[in-house]
PDB file of C-alpha atoms in Angstrom:
ATOM      1  CA  MET A  18       7.988  24.856  -3.047  1.00 42.00           C
ATOM      2  CA  ASP A  19       6.829  24.502   0.456  1.00 44.00           C
ATOM      3  CA  HIS A  20       3.386  25.436   1.262  1.00 42.00           C
ATOM      4  CA  ALA A  21       3.230  24.444   4.788  1.00 42.00           C
ATOM      5  CA  ASP A  22       5.284  23.285   7.686  1.00 38.00           C
ATOM      6  CA  GLY A  23       2.441  22.211   9.732  1.00 36.00           C
ATOM      7  CA  ASP A  24       3.569  23.973  12.872  1.00 35.00           C
ATOM      8  CA  GLY A  25       0.819  26.427  13.006  1.00 33.00           C
ATOM      9  CA  THR A  26       3.094  29.416  12.655  1.00 31.00           C
ATOM     10  CA  PRO A  27       1.997  32.554  10.852  1.00 31.00           C
ATOM     11  CA  GLY A  28       4.341  31.610   8.097  1.00 34.00           C
ATOM     12  CA  ASP A  29       2.264  28.560   7.036  1.00 38.00           C
ATOM     13  CA  ASP A  30       0.649  29.191   3.780  1.00 37.00           C
ATOM     14  CA  ARG A  31      -1.979  26.475   3.350  1.00 37.00           C
ATOM     15  CA  ASN A  32      -4.293  28.198   1.011  1.00 37.00           C
ATOM     16  CA  GLY A  33      -2.955  26.450  -2.143  1.00 39.00           C
ATOM     17  CA  GLY A  34      -3.844  29.164  -4.649  1.00 40.00           C
ATOM     18  CA  ASP A  35      -6.861  28.558  -6.807  1.00 42.00           C
ATOM     19  CA  ASP A  36      -7.269  24.918  -5.615  1.00 44.00           C
ATOM     20  CA  ALA A  37      -9.629  26.351  -3.052  1.00 39.00           C
ATOM     21  CA  ALA A  38     -12.170  26.554  -5.697  1.00 40.00           C
ATOM     22  CA  ASP A  39     -12.478  22.779  -5.445  1.00 43.00           C
ATOM     23  CA  ALA A  40     -12.925  22.486  -1.745  1.00 39.00           C
ATOM     24  CA  GLY A  41     -15.458  20.234  -0.218  1.00 38.00           C
ATOM     25  CA  ALA A  42     -15.002  17.191  -2.512  1.00 40.00           C
ATOM     26  CA  ASN A  43     -16.252  14.085  -0.681  1.00 41.00           C
ATOM     27  CA  GLY A  44     -16.946  16.191   2.303  1.00 39.00           C
ATOM     28  CA  VAL A  45     -13.302  16.018   3.343  1.00 48.00           C
ATOM     29  CA  ASP A  46     -12.551  19.673   3.485  1.00 45.00           C
ATOM     30  CA  ASP A  47     -14.142  22.838   4.418  1.00 55.00           C
ATOM     31  CA  GLY A  48     -12.686  25.467   1.988  1.00 67.00           C
ATOM     32  CA  GLY A  49      -8.934  24.641   1.454  1.00 79.00           C
ATOM     33  CA  PRO A  50      -7.294  23.143  -1.533  1.00 90.00           C
ATOM     34  CA  THR A  51      -8.112  19.551  -2.602  1.00 94.00           C
ATOM     35  CA  ALA A  52      -6.005  16.881  -4.121  1.00 97.00           C
ATOM     36  CA  VAL A  53      -6.703  13.600  -5.910  1.00 97.00           C
ATOM     37  CA  LEU A  54      -4.523  10.918  -4.426  1.00 97.00           C
ATOM     38  CA  LEU A  55      -1.987   9.403  -6.854  1.00 98.00           C
ATOM     39  CA  ASP A  56      -0.156   7.020  -4.509  1.00 97.00           C
ATOM     40  CA  VAL A  57      -0.238   6.268  -0.748  1.00 96.00           C
ATOM     41  CA  LEU A  58       2.744   4.880   1.089  1.00 95.00           C
ATOM     42  CA  PRO A  59       1.495   3.691   4.605  1.00 91.00           C
ATOM     43  CA  ASN A  60       5.010   3.050   5.765  1.00 88.00           C
ATOM     44  CA  GLY A  61       6.501   6.397   4.652  1.00 87.00           C
ATOM     45  CA  ARG A  62       8.931   7.229   1.904  1.00 84.00           C
ATOM     46  CA  PRO A  63      11.417   4.392   1.196  1.00 79.00           C
ATOM     47  CA  ASP A  64      14.316   6.758   1.217  1.00 82.00           C
ATOM     48  CA  ASP A  65      13.444   7.900   4.697  1.00 81.00           C
ATOM     49  CA  ASP A  66      15.993   6.066   6.863  1.00 80.00           C
ATOM     50  CA  ARG A  67      14.421   6.985  10.222  1.00 83.00           C
ATOM     51  CA  PRO A  68      13.069   4.279  12.491  1.00 78.00           C
ATOM     52  CA  GLN A  69       9.605   3.128  11.363  1.00 78.00           C
ATOM     53  CA  SER A  70       8.066   4.413  14.619  1.00 77.00           C
ATOM     54  CA  ARG A  71       9.065   7.954  13.623  1.00 80.00           C
ATOM     55  CA  LYS A  72       7.931   7.855  10.009  1.00 81.00           C
ATOM     56  CA  SER A  73       4.429   8.944   8.991  1.00 86.00           C
ATOM     57  CA  PRO A  74       2.402   7.673   6.062  1.00 93.00           C
ATOM     58  CA  VAL A  75       2.948   9.799   2.915  1.00 95.00           C
ATOM     59  CA  ALA A  76       0.866  10.292  -0.070  1.00 96.00           C
ATOM     60  CA  TYR A  77       1.180  12.010  -3.436  1.00 97.00           C
ATOM     61  CA  GLY A  78      -1.565  13.966  -5.017  1.00 97.00           C
ATOM     62  CA  LEU A  79      -2.688  16.218  -7.810  1.00 97.00           C
ATOM     63  CA  GLY A  80      -4.285  19.471  -6.953  1.00 96.00           C
ATOM     64  CA  THR A  81      -7.684  20.065  -8.569  1.00 94.00           C
ATOM     65  CA  GLY A  82      -7.210  23.859  -9.214  1.00 93.00           C
ATOM     66  CA  SER A  83      -4.077  24.656 -11.164  1.00 93.00           C
ATOM     67  CA  PHE A  84      -2.898  21.129 -10.813  1.00 96.00           C
ATOM     68  CA  PRO A  85       0.096  21.360  -8.496  1.00 95.00           C
ATOM     69  CA  LEU A  86       1.754  18.235  -7.334  1.00 97.00           C
ATOM     70  CA  TYR A  87       1.849  17.458  -3.630  1.00 96.00           C
ATOM     71  CA  GLU A  88       3.667  15.235  -1.241  1.00 96.00           C
ATOM     72  CA  LEU A  89       1.436  14.929   1.888  1.00 96.00           C
ATOM     73  CA  SER A  90       2.235  13.585   5.293  1.00 94.00           C
ATOM     74  CA  LEU A  91      -0.622  11.876   6.504  1.00 94.00           C
ATOM     75  CA  ASP A  92      -2.108  11.484   9.931  1.00 89.00           C
ATOM     76  CA  GLY A  93      -1.451   7.840  11.227  1.00 82.00           C
ATOM     77  CA  ASP A  94      -5.173   7.225  11.283  1.00 84.00           C
ATOM     78  CA  ALA A  95      -6.012   8.465   7.993  1.00 86.00           C
ATOM     79  CA  ASP A  96      -8.064   5.960   5.889  1.00 91.00           C
ATOM     80  CA  VAL A  97      -7.424   7.008   2.233  1.00 94.00           C
ATOM     81  CA  SER A  98      -6.665   5.308  -0.999  1.00 95.00           C
ATOM     82  CA  VAL A  99      -5.534   6.131  -4.572  1.00 97.00           C
ATOM     83  CA  SER A 100      -8.022   8.253  -6.465  1.00 96.00           C
ATOM     84  CA  ASP A 101      -9.644   9.491  -3.203  1.00 96.00           C
ATOM     85  CA  ARG A 102      -9.995  13.322  -2.910  1.00 96.00           C
ATOM     86  CA  ILE A 103      -8.480  14.735   0.238  1.00 94.00           C
ATOM     87  CA  GLY A 104      -8.575  18.073   1.641  1.00 94.00           C
ATOM     88  CA  VAL A 105      -4.958  19.326   1.849  1.00 93.00           C
ATOM     89  CA  ASP A 106      -5.879  21.469   4.808  1.00 91.00           C
ATOM     90  CA  GLY A 107      -8.010  18.720   6.271  1.00 91.00           C
ATOM     91  CA  PRO A 108      -7.513  16.582   9.323  1.00 91.00           C
ATOM     92  CA  ASP A 109      -6.013  13.721   7.523  1.00 92.00           C
ATOM     93  CA  VAL A 110      -2.881  15.936   6.455  1.00 94.00           C
ATOM     94  CA  GLY A 111      -0.123  16.895   8.892  1.00 91.00           C
ATOM     95  CA  ARG A 112       1.798  18.828   6.382  1.00 92.00           C
ATOM     96  CA  TYR A 113       2.362  19.217   2.626  1.00 94.00           C
ATOM     97  CA  ARG A 114       4.710  20.539   0.092  1.00 94.00           C
ATOM     98  CA  GLU A 115       4.650  21.016  -3.671  1.00 95.00           C
ATOM     99  CA  VAL A 116       6.871  18.706  -5.659  1.00 96.00           C
ATOM    100  CA  SER A 117       7.807  18.294  -9.349  1.00 95.00           C
ATOM    101  CA  PHE A 118       6.809  15.441 -11.620  1.00 96.00           C
ATOM    102  CA  ASP A 119      10.267  13.870 -11.145  1.00 95.00           C
ATOM    103  CA  ASP A 120       9.666  13.629  -7.411  1.00 95.00           C
ATOM    104  CA  LEU A 121       6.755  11.310  -7.779  1.00 96.00           C
ATOM    105  CA  THR A 122       6.922   7.618  -7.252  1.00 95.00           C
ATOM    106  CA  ARG A 123       6.428   5.431 -10.376  1.00 95.00           C
ATOM    107  CA  ASN A 124       2.843   4.564  -9.230  1.00 96.00           C
ATOM    108  CA  ALA A 125       1.945   8.210  -8.787  1.00 97.00           C
ATOM    109  CA  ALA A 126       3.378   9.193 -12.239  1.00 97.00           C
ATOM    110  CA  ALA A 127       1.264   6.385 -13.731  1.00 97.00           C
ATOM    111  CA  GLU A 128      -2.009   7.780 -12.070  1.00 97.00           C
ATOM    112  CA  ILE A 129      -1.646  11.232 -13.471  1.00 97.00           C
ATOM    113  CA  GLU A 130      -3.849  10.677 -16.554  1.00 97.00           C
ATOM    114  CA  TYR A 131      -6.624   9.082 -14.419  1.00 98.00           C
ATOM    115  CA  ALA A 132      -6.415  11.854 -11.852  1.00 98.00           C
ATOM    116  CA  VAL A 133      -6.682  14.557 -14.602  1.00 98.00           C
ATOM    117  CA  GLU A 134      -9.602  12.755 -16.226  1.00 97.00           C
ATOM    118  CA  ALA A 135     -11.415  12.571 -12.816  1.00 97.00           C
ATOM    119  CA  VAL A 136     -10.986  16.353 -12.309  1.00 97.00           C
ATOM    120  CA  VAL A 137     -12.196  17.249 -15.731  1.00 97.00           C
ATOM    121  CA  GLU A 138     -15.230  14.892 -15.641  1.00 96.00           C
ATOM    122  CA  SER A 139     -16.245  16.424 -12.172  1.00 95.00           C
ATOM    123  CA  ASP A 140     -16.155  20.011 -13.416  1.00 95.00           C
ATOM    124  CA  GLU A 141     -17.015  19.930 -17.205  1.00 97.00           C
ATOM    125  CA  GLU A 142     -18.370  23.450 -17.221  1.00 96.00           C
ATOM    126  CA  ARG A 143     -14.956  24.881 -16.066  1.00 96.00           C
ATOM    127  CA  PHE A 144     -13.027  23.263 -18.959  1.00 97.00           C
ATOM    128  CA  VAL A 145     -15.630  23.978 -21.571  1.00 98.00           C
ATOM    129  CA  GLU A 146     -15.142  27.574 -20.791  1.00 97.00           C
ATOM    130  CA  PHE A 147     -11.762  27.317 -22.175  1.00 97.00           C
ATOM    131  CA  TYR A 148     -13.318  26.864 -25.789  1.00 97.00           C
ATOM    132  CA  ASN A 149     -15.552  29.955 -24.923  1.00 97.00           C
ATOM    133  CA  GLU A 150     -12.907  32.236 -23.508  1.00 96.00           C
ATOM    134  CA  ALA A 151      -9.389  31.338 -24.762  1.00 96.00           C
ATOM    135  CA  GLY A 152      -7.669  34.311 -26.217  1.00 95.00           C
ATOM    136  CA  PRO A 153      -4.473  35.193 -28.304  1.00 95.00           C
ATOM    137  CA  ILE A 154      -1.121  34.686 -26.715  1.00 93.00           C
ATOM    138  CA  THR A 155       0.759  36.596 -29.354  1.00 92.00           C
ATOM    139  CA  LEU A 156      -0.093  38.121 -32.758  1.00 89.00           C
ATOM    140  CA  ARG A 157       0.671  34.769 -34.304  1.00 87.00           C
ATOM    141  CA  LEU A 158      -0.390  32.355 -31.660  1.00 92.00           C
ATOM    142  CA  HIS A 159      -3.825  31.795 -30.147  1.00 95.00           C
ATOM    143  CA  ARG A 160      -4.173  29.753 -26.804  1.00 96.00           C
ATOM    144  CA  LEU A 161      -6.552  27.434 -28.710  1.00 97.00           C
ATOM    145  CA  ASN A 162      -3.697  26.375 -30.802  1.00 96.00           C
ATOM    146  CA  LEU A 163      -2.056  24.851 -27.695  1.00 96.00           C
ATOM    147  CA  LEU A 164      -4.517  22.021 -27.839  1.00 96.00           C
ATOM    148  CA  PRO A 165      -3.276  18.951 -29.797  1.00 95.00           C
ATOM    149  CA  GLY A 166      -4.831  18.918 -33.236  1.00 93.00           C
ATOM    150  CA  ILE A 167      -6.037  22.525 -33.313  1.00 94.00           C
ATOM    151  CA  GLY A 168      -4.724  24.221 -36.425  1.00 93.00           C
ATOM    152  CA  GLU A 169      -5.633  27.463 -38.141  1.00 93.00           C
ATOM    153  CA  LYS A 170      -8.955  26.251 -39.622  1.00 95.00           C
ATOM    154  CA  LEU A 171     -10.404  24.598 -36.568  1.00 96.00           C
ATOM    155  CA  ARG A 172      -9.255  27.603 -34.461  1.00 96.00           C
ATOM    156  CA  ASN A 173     -11.018  30.025 -36.715  1.00 96.00           C
ATOM    157  CA  ASP A 174     -14.044  27.811 -36.859  1.00 97.00           C
ATOM    158  CA  LEU A 175     -14.203  27.845 -32.966  1.00 97.00           C
ATOM    159  CA  LEU A 176     -13.798  31.596 -32.828  1.00 97.00           C
ATOM    160  CA  ASP A 177     -16.711  32.152 -35.384  1.00 97.00           C
ATOM    161  CA  GLU A 178     -19.012  29.639 -33.851  1.00 97.00           C
ATOM    162  CA  ARG A 179     -18.588  30.907 -30.281  1.00 96.00           C
ATOM    163  CA  LYS A 180     -19.691  34.407 -31.438  1.00 97.00           C
ATOM    164  CA  ARG A 181     -23.139  32.685 -32.145  1.00 96.00           C
ATOM    165  CA  GLY A 182     -23.284  31.568 -28.393  1.00 97.00           C
ATOM    166  CA  PRO A 183     -21.221  29.981 -25.824  1.00 97.00           C
ATOM    167  CA  PHE A 184     -20.504  26.238 -25.974  1.00 98.00           C
ATOM    168  CA  GLU A 185     -22.506  24.407 -23.255  1.00 97.00           C
ATOM    169  CA  SER A 186     -20.563  21.180 -23.112  1.00 97.00           C
ATOM    170  CA  PHE A 187     -18.025  19.065 -24.772  1.00 97.00           C
ATOM    171  CA  ASP A 188     -20.659  17.539 -26.701  1.00 97.00           C
ATOM    172  CA  ASP A 189     -21.861  20.858 -27.910  1.00 97.00           C
ATOM    173  CA  VAL A 190     -18.396  21.686 -29.107  1.00 97.00           C
ATOM    174  CA  GLU A 191     -18.036  18.516 -31.070  1.00 97.00           C
ATOM    175  CA  GLU A 192     -21.625  18.974 -32.679  1.00 97.00           C
ATOM    176  CA  ARG A 193     -21.077  22.562 -33.712  1.00 97.00           C
ATOM    177  CA  ILE A 194     -17.502  22.355 -35.095  1.00 97.00           C
ATOM    178  CA  SER A 195     -17.169  20.088 -37.982  1.00 95.00           C
ATOM    179  CA  GLY A 196     -13.916  18.157 -37.927  1.00 93.00           C
ATOM    180  CA  LEU A 197     -13.333  18.749 -34.224  1.00 95.00           C
ATOM    181  CA  HIS A 198     -13.508  15.426 -32.489  1.00 93.00           C
ATOM    182  CA  ARG A 199     -12.761  14.444 -28.868  1.00 95.00           C
ATOM    183  CA  PRO A 200     -12.700  18.097 -27.434  1.00 97.00           C
ATOM    184  CA  ARG A 201     -12.593  16.602 -23.972  1.00 97.00           C
ATOM    185  CA  GLU A 202      -9.631  14.348 -24.547  1.00 97.00           C
ATOM    186  CA  MET A 203      -7.858  17.292 -26.176  1.00 97.00           C
ATOM    187  CA  ILE A 204      -8.109  19.149 -22.999  1.00 97.00           C
ATOM    188  CA  LEU A 205      -6.979  16.066 -21.045  1.00 98.00           C
ATOM    189  CA  GLU A 206      -3.932  15.671 -23.149  1.00 97.00           C
ATOM    190  CA  ARG A 207      -2.959  19.331 -22.851  1.00 97.00           C
ATOM    191  CA  ILE A 208      -3.294  19.205 -19.023  1.00 97.00           C
ATOM    192  CA  VAL A 209      -1.214  15.969 -18.698  1.00 97.00           C
ATOM    193  CA  GLU A 210       1.506  17.561 -20.794  1.00 97.00           C
ATOM    194  CA  GLU A 211       1.600  20.614 -18.642  1.00 96.00           C
ATOM    195  CA  VAL A 212       1.765  18.665 -15.505  1.00 96.00           C
ATOM    196  CA  ARG A 213       4.564  16.402 -16.772  1.00 96.00           C
ATOM    197  CA  GLU A 214       6.673  19.100 -18.655  1.00 94.00           C
ATOM    198  CA  SER A 215       8.327  21.764 -16.574  1.00 88.00           C
ATOM    199  CA  ASP A 216       9.927  23.587 -19.356  1.00 90.00           C
ATOM    200  CA  LEU A 217       6.825  24.474 -21.664  1.00 92.00           C
ATOM    201  CA  LYS A 218       6.958  27.938 -22.890  1.00 92.00           C
ATOM    202  CA  TYR A 219       3.222  28.421 -22.578  1.00 92.00           C
ATOM    203  CA  ARG A 220       0.760  27.173 -19.933  1.00 92.00           C
ATOM    204  CA  THR A 221      -2.904  27.328 -19.814  1.00 91.00           C
ATOM    205  CA  PHE A 222      -4.117  24.914 -17.188  1.00 94.00           C
ATOM    206  CA  ALA A 223      -1.206  23.657 -14.931  1.00 93.00           C
ATOM    207  CA  GLY A 224       0.998  25.933 -12.929  1.00 80.00           C
ATOM    208  CA  ARG A 225      -0.196  28.937 -14.740  1.00 62.00           C
ATOM    209  CA  GLU A 226       0.472  32.204 -12.994  1.00 53.00           C
ATOM    210  CA  GLU A 227      -2.833  33.984 -12.320  1.00 42.00           C
TER     211      GLU A 227
END
């Protein structure tokens, strides 16, 4: 899916959906979507057979809102590295487009888990809210059951406990729900699965239609 062609026409859509909520990371952006860089190719894409003088540096990034994957054409003077946060609408990016997991370089694919972890760690409250607000998907399936290791008992314990008051942190979830360990890691695993797998029936974090 193309999000921008970078030519400044009215057709450019550079808002990037709910990634705008994470603008301003590292002071590199002033309100647009933000991405964590997964790979940086200073000499451009290896399958680009144009003369080197005509190629731009390219990077791959993971959006911090609904976790879209981006290919970014960088400004030649951009000084960025893997794991940096970059404003997709910022001055370092000439244009960008959304890509699939299969389009990533091997290095970029290997960085997904680290990038997701960085996003969750920097915005714990947002992801703890999942435990407070997740609702049923169908009469038989609850969104909490999409997390690895959440069966009927833990789901019901979570639903009962959150009636007594919202969870304040991942540590709070773990302390109040007996038998539920690693609530943060359960969120991470689910997000990574949703980023990698394009054919999941249900989505909670990545690519979910709002």
